Amino acid sequence: MTSRDNHRLDLILAASIFALVALPWYRIRSGFFSFEWLTDVFSSEKLWPGLVQAMSGKWQLWPILALVAATLYLRVIRSPGERGKALIAIGVAGLIWMVSEGLAIGLRGWNWGLLETAFGDVTGQQAFGAGAVVLGTVFALLIAFGAAERGALKGDAFVLGSITLLALLVSVFVLYPLVSMFTGAFQEFDGSFTTEGVSRNIIDPKIWSLSCLVGGNCGVAWRTFFLAICTATGSTFLGLVFALVATRTGFRFKKSLRLLTVLPIITPPFVVGLALTMLLGRSGSLTHVIESATGWELGRWLYGLTGIWIAQMLSFTPISFLVLIGVVDGISPSMEEASQTLRSDRWRTFRKVSLPLMAPGLANAFLIGFIESMADFGNPLVLGGSGGVLSTEIFFAVVGAQNDPARAAVLATVLLVFTLSAFLAQRLWLTGRNFATVTGKGDGGRHISLPRRVAYPVITIAVAWAVFTLTVYAMILFGGFVKVWGLDHSLTLQHYIRAFGISWEDGLRWTGVAWDSFWTTMEIALIAAPLTAAVGLLTAWLIVRQNFPGRSVFEFALMMSFAIPGTVIGISYIMAFNLPPLQMTGTAAILIACFVFRNMPVGVRGGVAAMSQLDGSLDEASLTLGAGSARTMRKVILPLMRPAILAALVYSFVRAITSISAVIFLVSAKYNMATAYIVGLVENGEYGIAIAYSSVLILVMITVIGGFQLLVGERRLRRREGFGSSASPTKKKVAQA
Amino acid sequence: MTQTRGAVAFRNVQKRFGSFTAIPDLTLDITPGQLVTLLGPSGCGKTTTLRMLAGLESPSQGQILIGGEDVTRLPADRRDVSMVFQSYALFPHMLVGQNVAYGLEAGGMRAAEARKRADEALDLVGLAGLGDRLPAELSGGQQQRVAVARALVLEPQILLLDEPLSNLDARLRRKVRTDIRELQQRLGFTAVYVTHDQEEALAVSDTIVVMKDGRVAQIGTPRELYEAPASEFIADFIGEACVVDGRVLSVANEIAQVEMGGVTFPLPARGAAPGPARLSLRSNALKVKTSGEGVAGTVASAAYLGDHIEYEIDSSIGRIFVVDDESDTLLATGSAVCLEVRTRGVALIPGAA
């Protein structure tokens, strides 16, 4: 026991000393991993490691050296049982000091005038670099190892280390940006405190006006709210219709309906809006047909809330379908059978039993639709016209001529309050109200089919909407091959050639305009996906299997980050990571961090679901057989979690490719992402290339999903399918075995 | 060290889950080489005790010693115990042989050597040649034996078994419990066995620890518990005895003269003083007769079960459960009977008057 405790402490001590002596303490402009800094390391003061910096006048690093020395001292003279508390104290002190000095001393000295008057001048410092990052990690691990030596969580250093590191990462990449955003609202450009921006914006009638009730224009907050209500209602209704068709009717093509659920996952969010423009916009093909048939002037009706509403219904109905199919399917058939044996016909059973049992599920789908609509950025950007919604207003508040960070922060806060309230409502109201749980007892019986008076309208609506959806998607594929949409419908490959052209002169050259952003997107998505999966599943494992203090708070906070709209994340990242101590804007790292922490909750949720199916005694068996937590994770949990890993990988990869709301704030000339590039094309009216690029992205995503599937492989629990009792499903076996 | 190898000691162990105290104060010693059963109704703390011994729960207070060494703060993977789980917890994605070799490899043994040892262990439990199957391809009884082999191959000081038979059908249960007992006596390891089934406990144990509400209710050999229950709870829990009122008339030379329902007979006194007393009646303590001397009663219900007949009989000492395995005639409900007392199934319960 002692030797293990000492061994891991030695490792992090070695790491911290190496970081202090050999790694540059401050951020390097050209990037750490280019290793260009190695050539100038002796001449340029900026590149010096922490120890040298401390000796050459950076007194703010002295406490850090002292804390490392103290740890070294404890390692030598104290045994693990006695030094735990001291190690925790050192770790906490180290983190607090790094945070305070990092925030207090900026590029040009003190960040706050108060400190300057108190302590006099100080030389400015750059943002944290490799050395500082290592030291921060070491301090976090010291807390974990100290706690392990004191026997917390049965002395499991791996678990404690994971928890502290996760907490540190979540603080840095979720909490800190949000806090920065709020404080950003109260700052002048020079950093001094002011309430002017906030008070000006918070009462702005453009945000809060309710004059549409009397015929005028409502404020953007109410418009967004109203839109979200409409979208949630519509998509829940359509989702229910599809779910009923898929599970309760004899409709012949119901299997293929399930394919619809895949569509929103692989569609960049603005593509639907784009296709709608081509169909129903001013020069849209359907518009032409209608106008020539009736002689009406349809005009620009699509641009505004109506258009956004239709686009969002197209985008979010499949999600709602996915939620509701579980609910509708999960109602025990014996309930309905019981009702029928109690002299109720199918219509009465449907009204009195089935629908009430679905109610919590419907509420859930409604709230998801509400949050998604609020957070949607792509569709409003394409279809918003003059009347935007909160997410686009936020964007224009920072990138447009306004450049008013306070306004962006206020709008983002309003948006955040809306979505978080919806999220909290969902959690509080739905807790304990989910009737559609599967009991685990083999529930025999079959769902009764819908009564006829429901079935016929339901099938009609479903088919009509499915046809509409397919038309919209056909537009996407077809539009890329048409010269100028709405004017010249002759077929051409020119959009694809302009976007993805390759030239063989002087060897292979990527001449297409899309290649740059395409490769960047692939690179960043491929880096972010495994990281997201790893962080998400590790978190899931901690939440399900480890009972640590603050676990429920941790879980709740994670799930809450679902409800943070991408636009809010984008704006908060800009405000947090534009200046020291953490300066990441314009790098690939900020994009990766954004994707990892934005998509992690889904990995966590999937992991939690998968992990709950694995009998906890599997972990315990591994532990009692002498394997540590890390080995248990690697040998037992991970192999059994392959489906969840696959899902997390695919989801995070695809989301990294399709997301736009946060990304559009964070892209730079060097690291431009496909979606941001396409939006740029749309803004310039180059619909052809935009559509061509989008369809290529969709195809790539389908290919990569297939590739991931092969790579991760199947979970092998029995050699020959159908051996022995062939009927028993694999999941059940895992739970029992 | 050699003498204490396999010894277990709980010293004033307390376990709280939040505000709920599962184990208030447990002190318990387990002799090396014995098979000790923790027996009790569900929620009595027996599994918690076992899990604390395994290192899967940490005690809130107190000390746990294994082989004379304090392991209270030692995590599960570093304790010299191994455990057979109720669900077996065989890793479904690993072959049977890999399952058994898992612990050896975690301990740093080379793969080839571990596989060899695993095969030997499988041989020991009678599963030779099944090493390259997947767990799902084995029957329930075979899976159970794989779980035992996987635990035993590590040659732990203590083998822990958490209701190892509860997933087997009744017939297999009897065979497997004999196998486990036989293996334990052959190899001489210490085993701690958790069950809620008193028959199972009586059948396999050297010592039974009966627990109730997180406390030890009684410790003893199966025979001591059965024949001399320390409390009504034990009498009721072990062997489903009826507990009835009686009266100690006199005590001499540790023998008490006891009166029950008008019948008088001698019993070991067990510290009882003259006066009212409580008696435990085993199902075979009374013989059902249609005439003669004994406690008078009427048949309230009767069930024919092949090799014996079960009666519920209303009598002056209350409703009593009696098994008749001698007579072939089934008495009708309402028949008048008299119950002859056979003292080997009756015991005075100390301090329960």
PDB file of C-alpha atoms in Angstrom, chain A residues 229-335:
ATOM      1  CA  ILE A 229     -43.781  27.161 -27.893  1.00  0.00           C
ATOM      2  CA  CYS A 230     -45.082  26.716 -31.443  1.00  0.00           C
ATOM      3  CA  THR A 231     -42.190  24.513 -32.493  1.00  0.00           C
ATOM      4  CA  ALA A 232     -42.448  22.375 -29.368  1.00  0.00           C
ATOM      5  CA  THR A 233     -46.190  21.925 -29.842  1.00  0.00           C
ATOM      6  CA  GLY A 234     -45.876  21.097 -33.522  1.00  0.00           C
ATOM      7  CA  SER A 235     -42.967  18.733 -33.265  1.00  0.00           C
ATOM      8  CA  THR A 236     -44.467  16.929 -30.269  1.00  0.00           C
ATOM      9  CA  PHE A 237     -47.727  16.460 -32.132  1.00  0.00           C
ATOM     10  CA  LEU A 238     -45.993  15.194 -35.260  1.00  0.00           C
ATOM     11  CA  GLY A 239     -43.619  13.057 -33.212  1.00  0.00           C
ATOM     12  CA  LEU A 240     -46.574  11.424 -31.488  1.00  0.00           C
ATOM     13  CA  VAL A 241     -48.273  10.849 -34.813  1.00  0.00           C
ATOM     14  CA  PHE A 242     -45.188   9.110 -36.170  1.00  0.00           C
ATOM     15  CA  ALA A 243     -44.716   7.103 -32.998  1.00  0.00           C
ATOM     16  CA  LEU A 244     -48.307   5.910 -33.115  1.00  0.00           C
ATOM     17  CA  VAL A 245     -48.018   4.949 -36.748  1.00  0.00           C
ATOM     18  CA  ALA A 246     -44.801   3.061 -36.079  1.00  0.00           C
ATOM     19  CA  THR A 247     -46.084   1.075 -33.119  1.00  0.00           C
ATOM     20  CA  ARG A 248     -49.854   0.900 -33.217  1.00  0.00           C
ATOM     21  CA  THR A 249     -50.939   0.536 -36.801  1.00  0.00           C
ATOM     22  CA  GLY A 250     -50.602  -1.994 -39.531  1.00  0.00           C
ATOM     23  CA  PHE A 251     -49.144   0.662 -41.815  1.00  0.00           C
ATOM     24  CA  ARG A 252     -47.026  -1.096 -44.374  1.00  0.00           C
ATOM     25  CA  PHE A 253     -43.995   1.196 -44.537  1.00  0.00           C
ATOM     26  CA  LYS A 254     -43.649   1.816 -40.837  1.00  0.00           C
ATOM     27  CA  LYS A 255     -40.190   0.255 -40.688  1.00  0.00           C
ATOM     28  CA  SER A 256     -38.834   2.842 -43.076  1.00  0.00           C
ATOM     29  CA  LEU A 257     -40.297   5.588 -40.899  1.00  0.00           C
ATOM     30  CA  ARG A 258     -37.561   4.807 -38.426  1.00  0.00           C
ATOM     31  CA  LEU A 259     -35.025   5.957 -40.993  1.00  0.00           C
ATOM     32  CA  LEU A 260     -36.428   9.433 -40.487  1.00  0.00           C
ATOM     33  CA  THR A 261     -34.914   9.477 -37.012  1.00  0.00           C
ATOM     34  CA  VAL A 262     -31.423   9.322 -38.458  1.00  0.00           C
ATOM     35  CA  LEU A 263     -31.872  12.389 -40.618  1.00  0.00           C
ATOM     36  CA  PRO A 264     -31.539  15.191 -38.062  1.00  0.00           C
ATOM     37  CA  ILE A 265     -28.412  13.604 -36.660  1.00  0.00           C
ATOM     38  CA  ILE A 266     -26.532  13.839 -39.912  1.00  0.00           C
ATOM     39  CA  THR A 267     -27.967  17.102 -41.146  1.00  0.00           C
ATOM     40  CA  PRO A 268     -26.148  20.343 -40.450  1.00  0.00           C
ATOM     41  CA  PRO A 269     -28.807  22.475 -38.742  1.00  0.00           C
ATOM     42  CA  PHE A 270     -29.121  25.208 -41.372  1.00  0.00           C
ATOM     43  CA  VAL A 271     -29.441  22.811 -44.293  1.00  0.00           C
ATOM     44  CA  VAL A 272     -33.145  22.361 -43.780  1.00  0.00           C
ATOM     45  CA  GLY A 273     -33.596  26.115 -43.827  1.00  0.00           C
ATOM     46  CA  LEU A 274     -31.549  26.285 -46.967  1.00  0.00           C
ATOM     47  CA  ALA A 275     -33.609  23.632 -48.700  1.00  0.00           C
ATOM     48  CA  LEU A 276     -36.783  25.400 -47.638  1.00  0.00           C
ATOM     49  CA  THR A 277     -35.531  28.585 -49.244  1.00  0.00           C
ATOM     50  CA  MET A 278     -35.020  26.712 -52.462  1.00  0.00           C
ATOM     51  CA  LEU A 279     -38.462  25.210 -52.258  1.00  0.00           C
ATOM     52  CA  LEU A 280     -40.597  27.997 -50.876  1.00  0.00           C
ATOM     53  CA  GLY A 281     -38.432  31.097 -51.019  1.00  0.00           C
ATOM     54  CA  ARG A 282     -39.034  33.970 -53.355  1.00  0.00           C
ATOM     55  CA  SER A 283     -37.617  32.104 -56.324  1.00  0.00           C
ATOM     56  CA  GLY A 284     -38.304  28.656 -54.914  1.00  0.00           C
ATOM     57  CA  SER A 285     -39.607  25.944 -57.179  1.00  0.00           C
ATOM     58  CA  LEU A 286     -42.823  25.366 -55.271  1.00  0.00           C
ATOM     59  CA  THR A 287     -43.394  29.114 -55.130  1.00  0.00           C
ATOM     60  CA  HIS A 288     -43.122  29.230 -58.912  1.00  0.00           C
ATOM     61  CA  VAL A 289     -45.630  26.444 -59.316  1.00  0.00           C
ATOM     62  CA  ILE A 290     -48.128  28.056 -56.992  1.00  0.00           C
ATOM     63  CA  GLU A 291     -47.687  31.525 -58.378  1.00  0.00           C
ATOM     64  CA  SER A 292     -48.086  30.445 -61.974  1.00  0.00           C
ATOM     65  CA  ALA A 293     -51.114  28.320 -61.107  1.00  0.00           C
ATOM     66  CA  THR A 294     -52.981  30.903 -59.056  1.00  0.00           C
ATOM     67  CA  GLY A 295     -51.502  34.195 -60.084  1.00  0.00           C
ATOM     68  CA  TRP A 296     -50.898  35.216 -56.445  1.00  0.00           C
ATOM     69  CA  GLU A 297     -47.818  37.097 -55.380  1.00  0.00           C
ATOM     70  CA  LEU A 298     -46.378  35.032 -52.510  1.00  0.00           C
ATOM     71  CA  GLY A 299     -43.399  37.253 -51.842  1.00  0.00           C
ATOM     72  CA  ARG A 300     -41.132  36.852 -48.852  1.00  0.00           C
ATOM     73  CA  TRP A 301     -43.532  35.140 -46.455  1.00  0.00           C
ATOM     74  CA  LEU A 302     -41.019  32.408 -45.692  1.00  0.00           C
ATOM     75  CA  TYR A 303     -38.476  34.767 -44.138  1.00  0.00           C
ATOM     76  CA  GLY A 304     -39.342  35.322 -40.502  1.00  0.00           C
ATOM     77  CA  LEU A 305     -40.920  33.310 -37.765  1.00  0.00           C
ATOM     78  CA  THR A 306     -43.128  31.240 -40.106  1.00  0.00           C
ATOM     79  CA  GLY A 307     -40.185  29.959 -42.085  1.00  0.00           C
ATOM     80  CA  ILE A 308     -38.103  29.279 -39.007  1.00  0.00           C
ATOM     81  CA  TRP A 309     -41.054  27.450 -37.523  1.00  0.00           C
ATOM     82  CA  ILE A 310     -41.433  25.157 -40.520  1.00  0.00           C
ATOM     83  CA  ALA A 311     -37.696  24.495 -40.661  1.00  0.00           C
ATOM     84  CA  GLN A 312     -37.560  23.712 -36.956  1.00  0.00           C
ATOM     85  CA  MET A 313     -40.537  21.377 -37.212  1.00  0.00           C
ATOM     86  CA  LEU A 314     -38.711  19.533 -39.973  1.00  0.00           C
ATOM     87  CA  SER A 315     -35.540  19.422 -37.946  1.00  0.00           C
ATOM     88  CA  PHE A 316     -36.958  18.465 -34.550  1.00  0.00           C
ATOM     89  CA  THR A 317     -39.905  16.205 -35.346  1.00  0.00           C
ATOM     90  CA  PRO A 318     -37.559  13.219 -35.746  1.00  0.00           C
ATOM     91  CA  ILE A 319     -36.060  13.909 -32.321  1.00  0.00           C
ATOM     92  CA  SER A 320     -39.485  14.048 -30.778  1.00  0.00           C
ATOM     93  CA  PHE A 321     -40.369  10.850 -32.653  1.00  0.00           C
ATOM     94  CA  LEU A 322     -37.321   9.186 -31.158  1.00  0.00           C
ATOM     95  CA  VAL A 323     -38.338  10.233 -27.636  1.00  0.00           C
ATOM     96  CA  LEU A 324     -41.968   9.287 -28.043  1.00  0.00           C
ATOM     97  CA  ILE A 325     -41.469   5.940 -29.702  1.00  0.00           C
ATOM     98  CA  GLY A 326     -39.797   4.807 -26.499  1.00  0.00           C
ATOM     99  CA  VAL A 327     -42.674   6.148 -24.460  1.00  0.00           C
ATOM    100  CA  VAL A 328     -45.403   4.682 -26.622  1.00  0.00           C
ATOM    101  CA  ASP A 329     -43.614   1.376 -26.842  1.00  0.00           C
ATOM    102  CA  GLY A 330     -42.833   1.333 -23.149  1.00  0.00           C
ATOM    103  CA  ILE A 331     -46.429   1.285 -21.993  1.00  0.00           C
ATOM    104  CA  SER A 332     -47.063  -2.198 -20.793  1.00  0.00           C
ATOM    105  CA  PRO A 333     -49.449  -3.924 -23.197  1.00  0.00           C
ATOM    106  CA  SER A 334     -51.091  -5.601 -20.246  1.00  0.00           C
ATOM    107  CA  MET A 335     -52.479  -2.205 -19.186  1.00  0.00           C
TER     108      MET A 335
END
